[in-house]
Tab-separated table of C-alpha atoms and ligand atoms in Angstrom:
chain	number	residue	atom	x	y	z
A	1	MET	CA	-11.458	-15.164	1.199
A	2	ALA	CA	-8.185	-16.476	2.518
A	3	THR	CA	-10.509	-18.853	4.367
A	4	ALA	CA	-12.139	-20.065	1.145
A	5	ALA	CA	-8.718	-20.499	-0.424
A	6	ALA	CA	-7.463	-22.368	2.616
A	7	THR	CA	-10.537	-24.606	2.459
A	8	ALA	CA	-9.945	-25.323	-1.226
A	9	THR	CA	-6.310	-26.152	-0.497
A	10	ALA	CA	-7.285	-28.416	2.399
A	11	ALA	CA	-9.808	-30.150	0.158
A	12	ALA	CA	-7.141	-30.580	-2.513
A	13	LEU	CA	-4.785	-32.138	-0.002
A	14	ALA	CA	-7.508	-34.445	1.301
A	15	THR	CA	-8.601	-35.694	-2.111
A	16	GLY	CA	-5.288	-35.395	-3.858
A	17	ARG	CA	-7.055	-33.172	-6.375
A	18	PHE	CA	-7.502	-29.411	-6.484
A	19	ASP	CA	-11.113	-28.439	-5.768
A	20	ALA	CA	-11.841	-26.124	-8.683
A	21	ALA	CA	-15.576	-26.019	-7.950
A	22	ARG	CA	-14.792	-24.369	-4.634
A	23	ALA	CA	-12.422	-21.901	-6.276
A	24	ARG	CA	-15.074	-21.192	-8.914
A	25	ALA	CA	-17.527	-20.154	-6.192
A	26	ASP	CA	-15.065	-17.403	-5.191
A	27	PHE	CA	-15.599	-15.642	-8.551
A	28	PRO	CA	-18.995	-13.894	-8.574
A	29	ILE	CA	-18.998	-13.209	-12.335
A	30	LEU	CA	-18.938	-16.938	-13.041
A	31	ALA	CA	-22.414	-17.243	-11.537
A	32	ARG	CA	-23.951	-15.196	-14.341
A	33	GLU	CA	-25.579	-16.482	-17.461
A	34	VAL	CA	-24.644	-15.546	-21.018
A	35	ASN	CA	-27.270	-15.985	-23.720
A	36	GLY	CA	-29.413	-17.927	-21.319
A	37	ARG	CA	-26.712	-20.472	-20.492
A	38	PRO	CA	-24.425	-20.655	-17.445
A	39	LEU	CA	-21.172	-18.923	-18.376
A	40	VAL	CA	-18.164	-21.048	-19.301
A	41	TYR	CA	-15.221	-18.659	-19.228
A	42	LEU	CA	-12.275	-19.904	-21.297
A	43	ASP	CA	-10.583	-16.576	-22.044
A	44	SER	CA	-8.364	-16.170	-18.994
A	45	ALA	CA	-5.218	-15.791	-21.112
A	46	ALA	CA	-6.699	-12.491	-22.320
A	47	SER	CA	-7.880	-11.457	-18.861
A	48	ALA	CA	-8.628	-13.577	-15.814
A	49	GLN	CA	-11.691	-12.964	-13.638
A	50	ARG	CA	-11.373	-11.578	-10.104
A	51	PRO	CA	-12.249	-13.417	-6.916
A	52	ARG	CA	-14.343	-11.768	-4.212
A	53	ALA	CA	-11.151	-11.276	-2.148
A	54	VAL	CA	-9.719	-8.925	-4.778
A	55	ILE	CA	-12.981	-7.044	-5.246
A	56	ALA	CA	-13.240	-6.686	-1.445
A	57	ALA	CA	-9.647	-5.484	-1.054
A	58	VAL	CA	-10.152	-2.777	-3.676
A	59	ASP	CA	-13.489	-1.834	-2.109
A	60	HIS	CA	-11.873	-1.621	1.346
A	61	TYR	CA	-9.116	0.615	0.018
A	62	GLU	CA	-11.591	2.918	-1.744
A	63	THR	CA	-13.979	2.992	1.213
A	64	HIS	CA	-11.504	3.456	4.059
A	65	LEU	CA	-7.964	4.278	2.985
A	66	HIS	CA	-7.788	6.421	-0.122
A	67	ALA	CA	-5.740	9.626	-0.318
A	68	ASN	CA	-2.672	10.489	-2.398
A	69	VAL	CA	0.449	8.567	-1.403
A	70	HIS	CA	3.925	9.621	-0.227
A	71	ARG	CA	3.453	13.359	0.210
A	72	GLY	CA	0.889	13.734	2.978
A	73	VAL	CA	1.307	13.843	6.741
A	74	HIS	CA	-2.386	13.250	7.390
A	75	THR	CA	-3.755	9.897	8.485
A	76	LEU	CA	-5.338	8.838	5.203
A	77	SER	CA	-2.271	9.682	3.146
A	78	GLN	CA	-0.186	7.579	5.484
A	79	ALA	CA	-2.715	4.732	5.353
A	80	ALA	CA	-2.748	4.830	1.536
A	81	THR	CA	1.059	4.901	1.445
A	82	GLU	CA	1.217	1.929	3.780
A	83	ALA	CA	-1.265	-0.011	1.633
A	84	PHE	CA	0.567	0.859	-1.592
A	85	GLU	CA	4.065	0.118	-0.307
A	86	GLY	CA	2.742	-3.003	1.439
A	87	ALA	CA	1.511	-4.189	-1.959
A	88	ARG	CA	5.005	-3.628	-3.366
A	89	GLU	CA	6.476	-5.824	-0.634
A	90	ARG	CA	3.841	-8.486	-1.451
A	91	VAL	CA	4.903	-8.474	-5.112
A	92	ARG	CA	8.565	-8.654	-4.076
A	93	ARG	CA	7.888	-11.793	-2.017
A	94	PHE	CA	5.836	-13.339	-4.829
A	95	LEU	CA	8.726	-12.932	-7.277
A	96	ASN	CA	11.452	-13.549	-4.696
A	97	ALA	CA	13.170	-10.282	-5.641
A	98	ARG	CA	15.970	-9.166	-3.339
A	99	SER	CA	14.511	-5.748	-2.552
A	100	THR	CA	11.427	-3.593	-3.103
A	101	LYS	CA	13.802	-1.208	-4.907
A	102	GLU	CA	13.568	-3.723	-7.744
A	103	ILE	CA	9.754	-3.632	-7.988
A	104	ILE	CA	8.362	-0.831	-10.155
A	105	PHE	CA	4.611	-0.494	-10.519
A	106	THR	CA	3.426	0.078	-14.081
A	107	ARG	CA	0.107	-0.029	-15.920
A	108	GLY	CA	0.924	-3.540	-17.049
A	109	THR	CA	3.340	-5.675	-19.035
A	110	THR	CA	3.192	-3.364	-22.036
A	111	GLU	CA	4.262	-0.324	-20.055
A	112	ALA	CA	6.971	-2.311	-18.256
A	113	ILE	CA	8.530	-3.403	-21.568
A	114	ASN	CA	8.318	0.119	-22.977
A	115	LEU	CA	10.087	1.371	-19.857
A	116	VAL	CA	13.000	-1.006	-20.467
A	117	ALA	CA	13.051	-0.164	-24.174
A	118	GLN	CA	13.253	3.577	-23.561
A	119	SER	CA	15.263	3.707	-20.377
A	120	TYR	CA	17.626	0.729	-20.634
A	121	ALA	CA	17.909	-0.120	-24.327
A	122	ARG	CA	17.772	3.284	-25.977
A	123	PRO	CA	20.877	4.741	-24.263
A	124	HIS	CA	22.806	1.484	-24.904
A	125	LEU	CA	22.028	1.127	-28.613
A	126	ALA	CA	24.057	2.351	-31.588
A	127	PRO	CA	23.721	1.546	-35.303
A	128	GLY	CA	24.676	-2.108	-35.867
A	129	ASP	CA	23.625	-3.228	-32.381
A	130	GLU	CA	20.917	-5.841	-32.036
A	131	ILE	CA	17.960	-6.745	-29.843
A	132	LEU	CA	17.052	-10.437	-29.979
A	133	VAL	CA	13.456	-11.643	-29.548
A	134	THR	CA	11.739	-14.903	-30.532
A	135	TRP	CA	9.082	-15.649	-33.120
A	136	LEU	CA	6.610	-16.325	-30.305
A	137	GLU	CA	6.317	-12.811	-28.945
A	138	HIS	CA	3.185	-10.841	-28.186
A	139	HIS	CA	3.170	-7.488	-30.005
A	140	ALA	CA	3.995	-5.870	-26.638
A	141	ASN	CA	7.398	-7.546	-26.852
A	142	ILE	CA	7.989	-6.635	-30.501
A	143	VAL	CA	6.755	-3.116	-31.181
A	144	PRO	CA	8.626	-1.305	-28.349
A	145	TRP	CA	11.877	-2.809	-29.709
A	146	GLN	CA	11.018	-1.807	-33.269
A	147	MET	CA	10.438	1.740	-32.037
A	148	VAL	CA	13.733	1.884	-30.182
A	149	CYS	CA	15.591	0.309	-33.121
A	150	ALA	CA	14.105	2.924	-35.471
A	151	ALA	CA	15.294	5.675	-33.130
A	152	THR	CA	18.848	4.335	-32.728
A	153	GLY	CA	19.715	2.495	-35.944
A	154	ALA	CA	19.830	-0.853	-34.122
A	155	THR	CA	18.342	-4.031	-35.619
A	156	LEU	CA	15.679	-6.384	-34.293
A	157	ARG	CA	16.661	-10.047	-34.726
A	158	VAL	CA	14.219	-12.928	-34.360
A	159	ALA	CA	15.020	-16.442	-33.154
A	160	PRO	CA	12.928	-18.977	-35.108
A	161	ILE	CA	10.488	-21.626	-33.872
A	162	ASP	CA	9.634	-25.080	-35.194
A	163	GLU	CA	6.360	-26.681	-36.318
A	164	ARG	CA	5.415	-27.508	-32.726
A	165	GLY	CA	5.811	-23.893	-31.680
A	166	GLU	CA	9.017	-24.518	-29.736
A	167	LEU	CA	12.021	-22.230	-29.853
A	168	ARG	CA	14.876	-23.528	-32.008
A	169	PHE	CA	17.367	-23.172	-29.243
A	170	ASP	CA	20.478	-23.823	-31.364
A	171	GLU	CA	19.436	-21.065	-33.732
A	172	PHE	CA	18.693	-18.783	-30.813
A	173	GLN	CA	22.213	-19.382	-29.517
A	174	ALA	CA	23.720	-18.830	-32.950
A	175	LEU	CA	22.063	-15.399	-33.084
A	176	LEU	CA	23.783	-14.255	-29.883
A	177	SER	CA	26.771	-12.121	-30.788
A	178	PRO	CA	28.822	-9.170	-29.551
A	179	ARG	CA	26.227	-7.001	-31.320
A	180	THR	CA	23.392	-8.331	-29.125
A	181	LYS	CA	22.637	-5.766	-26.446
A	182	LEU	CA	19.515	-7.349	-24.961
A	183	VAL	CA	17.470	-10.544	-25.237
A	184	ALA	CA	13.716	-10.062	-24.739
A	185	THR	CA	11.536	-13.161	-24.706
A	186	ALA	CA	8.210	-14.453	-23.504
A	187	HIS	CA	8.262	-16.794	-20.519
A	188	VAL	CA	5.059	-18.361	-21.881
A	189	SER	CA	3.542	-17.706	-25.322
A	190	ASN	CA	-0.006	-16.337	-25.172
A	191	ALA	CA	-0.931	-17.521	-28.670
A	192	LEU	CA	0.227	-21.140	-28.316
A	193	GLY	CA	0.922	-21.757	-24.641
A	194	THR	CA	4.551	-22.766	-25.276
A	195	VAL	CA	6.672	-22.529	-22.132
A	196	LEU	CA	10.050	-21.237	-23.247
A	197	PRO	CA	13.297	-22.653	-21.833
A	198	VAL	CA	13.951	-19.387	-20.043
A	199	LYS	CA	16.636	-20.666	-17.667
A	200	GLN	CA	18.718	-21.893	-20.606
A	201	ILE	CA	18.015	-18.671	-22.502
A	202	VAL	CA	19.259	-16.592	-19.561
A	203	ALA	CA	22.328	-18.801	-19.078
A	204	ALA	CA	23.269	-18.639	-22.776
A	205	ALA	CA	22.840	-14.854	-22.890
A	206	HIS	CA	24.664	-14.259	-19.613
A	207	ALA	CA	27.585	-16.389	-20.815
A	208	ARG	CA	28.077	-13.563	-23.331
A	209	GLY	CA	27.316	-10.780	-20.876
A	210	ILE	CA	23.921	-10.009	-22.431
A	211	PRO	CA	21.022	-9.041	-20.133
A	212	VAL	CA	17.624	-10.717	-20.506
A	213	LEU	CA	14.070	-9.400	-20.178
A	214	LEU	CA	11.329	-11.975	-19.634
A	215	ASP	CA	7.715	-11.187	-20.514
A	216	GLY	CA	5.896	-13.057	-17.755
A	217	ALA	CA	2.335	-11.943	-18.617
A	218	GLN	CA	1.214	-15.533	-19.260
A	219	ALA	CA	3.472	-17.232	-16.740
A	220	VAL	CA	2.811	-15.788	-13.314
A	221	ALA	CA	-0.680	-17.246	-12.824
A	222	HIS	CA	0.355	-20.683	-14.075
A	223	GLY	CA	3.330	-21.769	-12.027
A	224	GLY	CA	4.741	-18.411	-10.969
A	225	ALA	CA	8.223	-16.976	-11.342
A	226	ASP	CA	11.238	-16.720	-9.055
A	227	VAL	CA	13.453	-13.996	-10.463
A	228	GLN	CA	16.495	-15.104	-8.482
A	229	ALA	CA	16.172	-18.709	-9.651
A	230	LEU	CA	15.561	-17.536	-13.231
A	231	ASP	CA	18.473	-15.111	-12.869
A	232	CYS	CA	16.784	-12.745	-15.363
A	233	ASP	CA	17.572	-9.035	-15.428
A	234	PHE	CA	14.051	-7.755	-16.083
A	235	TYR	CA	10.683	-9.444	-15.583
A	236	ALA	CA	7.296	-7.971	-16.507
A	237	PHE	CA	3.708	-8.970	-15.756
A	238	SER	CA	0.143	-7.605	-15.607
A	239	GLY	CA	-2.248	-7.821	-12.653
A	240	HIS	CA	-5.288	-8.691	-14.753
A	241	LYS	CA	-3.851	-12.016	-15.938
A	242	LEU	CA	-3.305	-12.975	-12.303
A	243	TYR	CA	-6.877	-12.534	-10.975
A	244	GLY	CA	-6.056	-8.889	-10.144
A	245	PRO	CA	-7.337	-5.565	-11.482
A	246	THR	CA	-6.557	-3.970	-14.840
A	247	GLY	CA	-4.299	-0.914	-15.052
A	248	ILE	CA	-1.699	-2.347	-12.697
A	249	GLY	CA	1.371	-4.432	-13.432
A	250	MET	CA	5.003	-4.339	-12.609
A	251	LEU	CA	8.544	-4.391	-13.825
A	252	TYR	CA	11.185	-6.257	-11.855
A	253	GLY	CA	14.661	-4.968	-12.622
A	254	ARG	CA	18.027	-5.953	-11.219
A	255	GLU	CA	18.964	-3.117	-8.869
A	256	ALA	CA	22.396	-2.491	-10.382
A	257	LEU	CA	20.814	-1.969	-13.816
A	258	LEU	CA	17.921	0.180	-12.556
A	259	ARG	CA	20.376	2.425	-10.719
A	260	GLU	CA	22.198	3.261	-13.944
A	261	MET	CA	19.027	3.797	-15.984
A	262	PRO	CA	17.640	7.310	-16.455
A	263	PRO	CA	13.967	7.892	-15.649
A	264	TRP	CA	11.711	7.528	-18.663
A	265	GLN	CA	8.824	9.740	-17.601
A	266	GLY	CA	9.182	12.989	-15.656
A	267	GLY	CA	6.783	14.497	-13.138
A	268	GLY	CA	5.816	14.384	-9.513
A	269	ASP	CA	7.086	11.678	-7.162
A	270	MET	CA	10.082	10.701	-9.326
A	271	ILE	CA	12.182	13.700	-8.208
A	272	LEU	CA	14.092	14.705	-5.093
A	273	SER	CA	14.374	18.371	-6.034
A	274	VAL	CA	13.268	20.609	-8.883
A	275	THR	CA	14.510	24.036	-9.924
A	276	PHE	CA	14.267	25.680	-13.339
A	277	GLU	CA	17.967	24.930	-13.771
A	278	GLY	CA	17.466	21.196	-13.314
A	279	SER	CA	16.095	18.351	-11.219
A	280	THR	CA	17.476	15.418	-9.254
A	281	TRP	CA	15.924	11.957	-9.202
A	282	ASN	CA	14.222	10.114	-6.401
A	283	ASP	CA	15.570	6.784	-5.119
A	284	LEU	CA	14.511	3.430	-6.524
A	285	PRO	CA	11.854	2.395	-7.224
A	286	TRP	CA	10.085	5.782	-7.265
A	287	LYS	CA	12.509	7.181	-9.861
A	288	PHE	CA	10.431	5.230	-12.402
A	289	GLU	CA	6.989	6.053	-11.016
A	290	ALA	CA	6.173	9.569	-12.187
A	291	GLY	CA	2.754	10.908	-11.167
A	292	THR	CA	0.072	9.555	-8.881
A	293	PRO	CA	0.200	5.759	-9.074
A	294	ASN	CA	-2.658	3.242	-9.210
A	295	MET	CA	-2.967	2.612	-5.475
A	296	SER	CA	-6.213	0.636	-5.473
A	297	GLY	CA	-4.861	-1.462	-8.334
A	298	ALA	CA	-1.718	-2.274	-6.360
A	299	VAL	CA	-3.817	-3.257	-3.350
A	300	GLY	CA	-5.975	-5.461	-5.587
A	301	LEU	CA	-2.884	-7.046	-7.108
A	302	ALA	CA	-1.519	-7.891	-3.652
A	303	ALA	CA	-4.880	-9.473	-2.760
A	304	ALA	CA	-4.791	-11.487	-5.989
A	305	ILE	CA	-1.343	-12.821	-5.104
A	306	ASP	CA	-2.597	-13.726	-1.616
A	307	TYR	CA	-5.524	-15.507	-3.212
A	308	LEU	CA	-3.436	-17.508	-5.684
A	309	GLU	CA	-0.868	-18.460	-3.067
A	310	GLY	CA	-3.704	-19.470	-0.736
A	311	LEU	CA	-4.989	-21.870	-3.398
A	312	GLY	CA	-1.504	-23.248	-3.955
A	313	PRO	CA	0.038	-22.312	-7.322
A	314	GLN	CA	1.373	-25.818	-7.903
A	315	ALA	CA	-2.039	-27.401	-7.260
A	316	VAL	CA	-3.631	-24.865	-9.609
A	317	HIS	CA	-0.990	-25.581	-12.238
A	318	ALA	CA	-1.536	-29.350	-12.001
A	319	HIS	CA	-5.305	-28.848	-12.258
A	320	GLU	CA	-4.981	-26.661	-15.358
A	321	GLN	CA	-2.650	-29.185	-16.968
A	322	ARG	CA	-5.198	-31.941	-16.381
A	323	LEU	CA	-7.926	-29.837	-18.044
A	324	LEU	CA	-5.602	-29.070	-20.959
A	325	ALA	CA	-4.855	-32.770	-21.473
A	326	LYS	CA	-8.564	-33.633	-21.336
A	327	ALA	CA	-9.521	-30.829	-23.752
A	328	THR	CA	-6.663	-31.702	-26.130
A	329	ALA	CA	-7.642	-35.382	-26.299
A	330	ALA	CA	-11.320	-34.552	-26.901
A	331	ALA	CA	-10.498	-31.828	-29.452
A	332	LEU	CA	-8.418	-34.238	-31.505
A	333	GLU	CA	-11.557	-36.362	-31.981
A	334	ILE	CA	-13.253	-33.499	-33.831
A	335	PRO	CA	-12.896	-33.948	-37.603
A	336	GLY	CA	-11.005	-31.078	-39.267
A	337	LEU	CA	-9.669	-29.674	-36.008
A	338	ARG	CA	-6.005	-28.683	-36.082
A	339	ILE	CA	-4.194	-27.779	-32.895
A	340	ILE	CA	-1.798	-24.879	-33.412
A	341	GLY	CA	1.054	-25.198	-30.945
A	342	THR	CA	1.972	-28.660	-29.700
A	343	ALA	CA	5.044	-27.909	-27.597
A	344	SER	CA	6.039	-30.557	-25.067
A	345	ASP	CA	5.829	-27.988	-22.261
A	346	LYS	CA	2.648	-25.932	-22.562
A	347	ALA	CA	0.623	-23.690	-20.293
A	348	ALA	CA	-3.129	-24.333	-20.312
A	349	VAL	CA	-3.816	-22.808	-23.716
A	350	LEU	CA	-5.507	-24.673	-26.557
A	351	SER	CA	-5.194	-22.829	-29.868
A	352	PHE	CA	-6.890	-24.424	-32.861
A	353	THR	CA	-8.649	-24.079	-36.182
A	354	ILE	CA	-11.495	-26.129	-37.637
A	355	GLU	CA	-11.487	-26.674	-41.375
A	356	GLY	CA	-14.230	-24.737	-43.124
A	357	ILE	CA	-15.169	-22.538	-40.144
A	358	HIS	CA	-13.661	-19.106	-39.610
A	359	PRO	CA	-12.470	-18.747	-36.013
A	360	HIS	CA	-14.653	-15.650	-35.556
A	361	ASP	CA	-17.754	-17.618	-36.607
A	362	LEU	CA	-16.715	-20.330	-34.201
A	363	GLY	CA	-16.368	-17.770	-31.412
A	364	THR	CA	-19.821	-16.369	-32.151
A	365	ILE	CA	-21.488	-19.783	-32.204
A	366	LEU	CA	-19.813	-20.732	-28.940
A	367	ASP	CA	-20.898	-17.449	-27.377
A	368	HIS	CA	-24.516	-18.342	-28.188
A	369	GLU	CA	-23.898	-21.430	-26.052
A	370	GLY	CA	-22.494	-19.302	-23.217
A	371	VAL	CA	-18.924	-20.445	-23.916
A	372	ALA	CA	-16.388	-17.589	-24.048
A	373	ILE	CA	-13.247	-18.284	-26.062
A	374	ARG	CA	-10.933	-15.863	-27.846
A	375	THR	CA	-10.593	-15.741	-31.625
A	376	GLY	CA	-8.178	-13.720	-33.707
A	377	HIS	CA	-4.439	-13.206	-33.980
A	378	HIS	CA	-3.975	-12.880	-30.196
A	379	CYS	CA	-1.654	-9.874	-30.680
A	380	ALA	CA	0.888	-12.294	-32.125
A	381	MET	CA	0.582	-11.808	-35.888
A	382	PRO	CA	4.049	-13.277	-36.662
A	383	VAL	CA	2.983	-16.538	-34.964
A	384	MET	CA	-0.121	-16.644	-37.188
A	385	ASP	CA	2.067	-16.010	-40.248
A	386	PHE	CA	4.406	-18.827	-39.230
A	387	PHE	CA	1.527	-21.317	-39.080
A	388	LYS	CA	-0.037	-19.802	-42.223
A	389	VAL	CA	-3.351	-19.026	-40.533
A	390	ALA	CA	-5.078	-15.647	-40.267
A	391	ALA	CA	-6.450	-16.418	-36.848
A	392	THR	CA	-7.066	-19.216	-34.364
A	393	ALA	CA	-9.683	-20.025	-31.773
A	394	ARG	CA	-8.136	-20.178	-28.305
A	395	ALA	CA	-9.492	-21.723	-25.126
A	396	SER	CA	-7.454	-20.992	-22.009
A	397	PHE	CA	-7.932	-22.526	-18.573
A	398	ALA	CA	-7.595	-21.076	-15.091
A	399	CYS	CA	-8.052	-22.130	-11.469
A	400	TYR	CA	-11.849	-21.803	-11.695
A	401	ASN	CA	-12.432	-24.010	-14.722
A	402	VAL	CA	-13.964	-27.414	-14.092
A	403	ASP	CA	-14.318	-30.607	-16.103
A	404	GLY	CA	-17.838	-29.567	-17.074
A	405	ASP	CA	-16.379	-26.493	-18.817
A	406	VAL	CA	-14.289	-28.733	-21.066
A	407	ASP	CA	-17.372	-30.858	-21.805
A	408	ARG	CA	-19.392	-27.756	-22.727
A	409	LEU	CA	-16.556	-26.507	-24.970
A	410	ILE	CA	-16.269	-29.787	-26.818
A	411	ALA	CA	-20.045	-30.167	-27.197
A	412	ALA	CA	-20.268	-26.622	-28.573
A	413	LEU	CA	-17.483	-27.340	-31.068
A	414	HIS	CA	-19.282	-30.452	-32.298
A	415	ALA	CA	-22.473	-28.415	-32.615
A	416	ALA	CA	-20.634	-25.698	-34.551
A	417	ARG	CA	-19.337	-28.271	-37.000
A	418	GLU	CA	-22.876	-29.443	-37.644
A	419	VAL	CA	-23.991	-25.897	-38.411
A	420	PHE	CA	-21.303	-25.641	-41.095
A	421	ALA	CA	-21.531	-29.271	-42.342
B	501	PMP	N1	2.796	-10.292	-23.274
B	501	PMP	C1	1.997	-11.367	-23.313
B	501	PMP	C2	2.614	-12.728	-23.497
B	501	PMP	C3	0.622	-11.225	-23.172
B	501	PMP	O1	-0.174	-12.295	-23.215
B	501	PMP	C4	0.079	-9.926	-23.000
B	501	PMP	C5	-1.412	-9.712	-22.867
B	501	PMP	N2	-2.178	-10.437	-23.780
B	501	PMP	C6	0.970	-8.846	-22.952
B	501	PMP	C7	2.308	-9.068	-23.094
B	501	PMP	C8	0.473	-7.448	-22.748
B	501	PMP	O2	-0.125	-7.322	-21.496
B	501	PMP	P1	-0.944	-5.997	-21.133
B	501	PMP	O3	-1.896	-5.774	-22.268
B	501	PMP	O4	-1.634	-6.357	-19.861
B	501	PMP	O5	0.041	-4.903	-20.981
């Protein structure tokens, strides 16, 4: 598969344009039909599809390497450990973290944020302290903070956005105070596609000595993340948004902070010694990985990173931006269509409503045409409230989407309007 990726990259270099049709052929599920029509998959912001390389890497692990990690002296246990820890090193390189001690495998972004909430925030919070988030957050970056605030007497503060779906940076800065113990913000909004000014956010918070967690679930597949360049303290993402498997994700944490944090779950693998009088903790990163981890998921995630880097993340990003621009221009021609989220810097997400058609009806009509979009609140109810809509329809683009997918989307939207006219 590295070969297919290399071919796609070579083709992109030769033509000056990323060859999405070639990338598309790497994803077997995209060859299927839905409701008698070739599938157009525009729901990658919810979960991206997996290329053959990822499916093959997981299959290879399951077929040849599987045993429990870390504790065994036998050949398979050592092979599984090597594969699992090799995947950790792959993630470290992808994020440009300083050390694999800073890479903790989790079930996904949600678990990573909960880990920080319980293990970092909870011991640092007292009544009157504050956690600062933005109005753009996914529920995964709201609810864990509400839970920890309820347990400690701290308060959740929210930095507002404007009509375009951009953070009001001045107001964000004004909310930073000696009471702020942590800033937690999306890198990219899943509901609107807004790319947040995360470097400025980190700089403003650090100027006051406040650590920053970035929710990178929507960012890593669309331009990537360099945690040293961002200078963030925590970074979270999920494998399944990055062409990898579900049930695997990771938390990056600055080593000095992770060292001071207590474990949040107890069990096997996270200890050095256990007696009934007490236990001592394993080194980083295993201190935060209680129980048997998701080894095949980690291997699949590493393969997904190889795949994306083989395609060229910048070429993929440019391709997705071109599709977004094309879809946006065509969507604006549809009478009654309102785009929700018009930030100047957007990932390839087109959120919209059409007057007189409920987004769920729209989603169903499009599905009859074989076009998969997402409809609903996108686990970002406060964003829906801000724009005074109950739900939106959302088309999101990935490396495997082609111009024809945009054409099919737009044609299906026109057809839907006729049904309701
Ligand atoms: N944050 C954002 C911005 C997301 O888009 C998502 C997934 N929709 C999450 C967090 C949660 O990710 P997961 O469900 O994989 O834990």
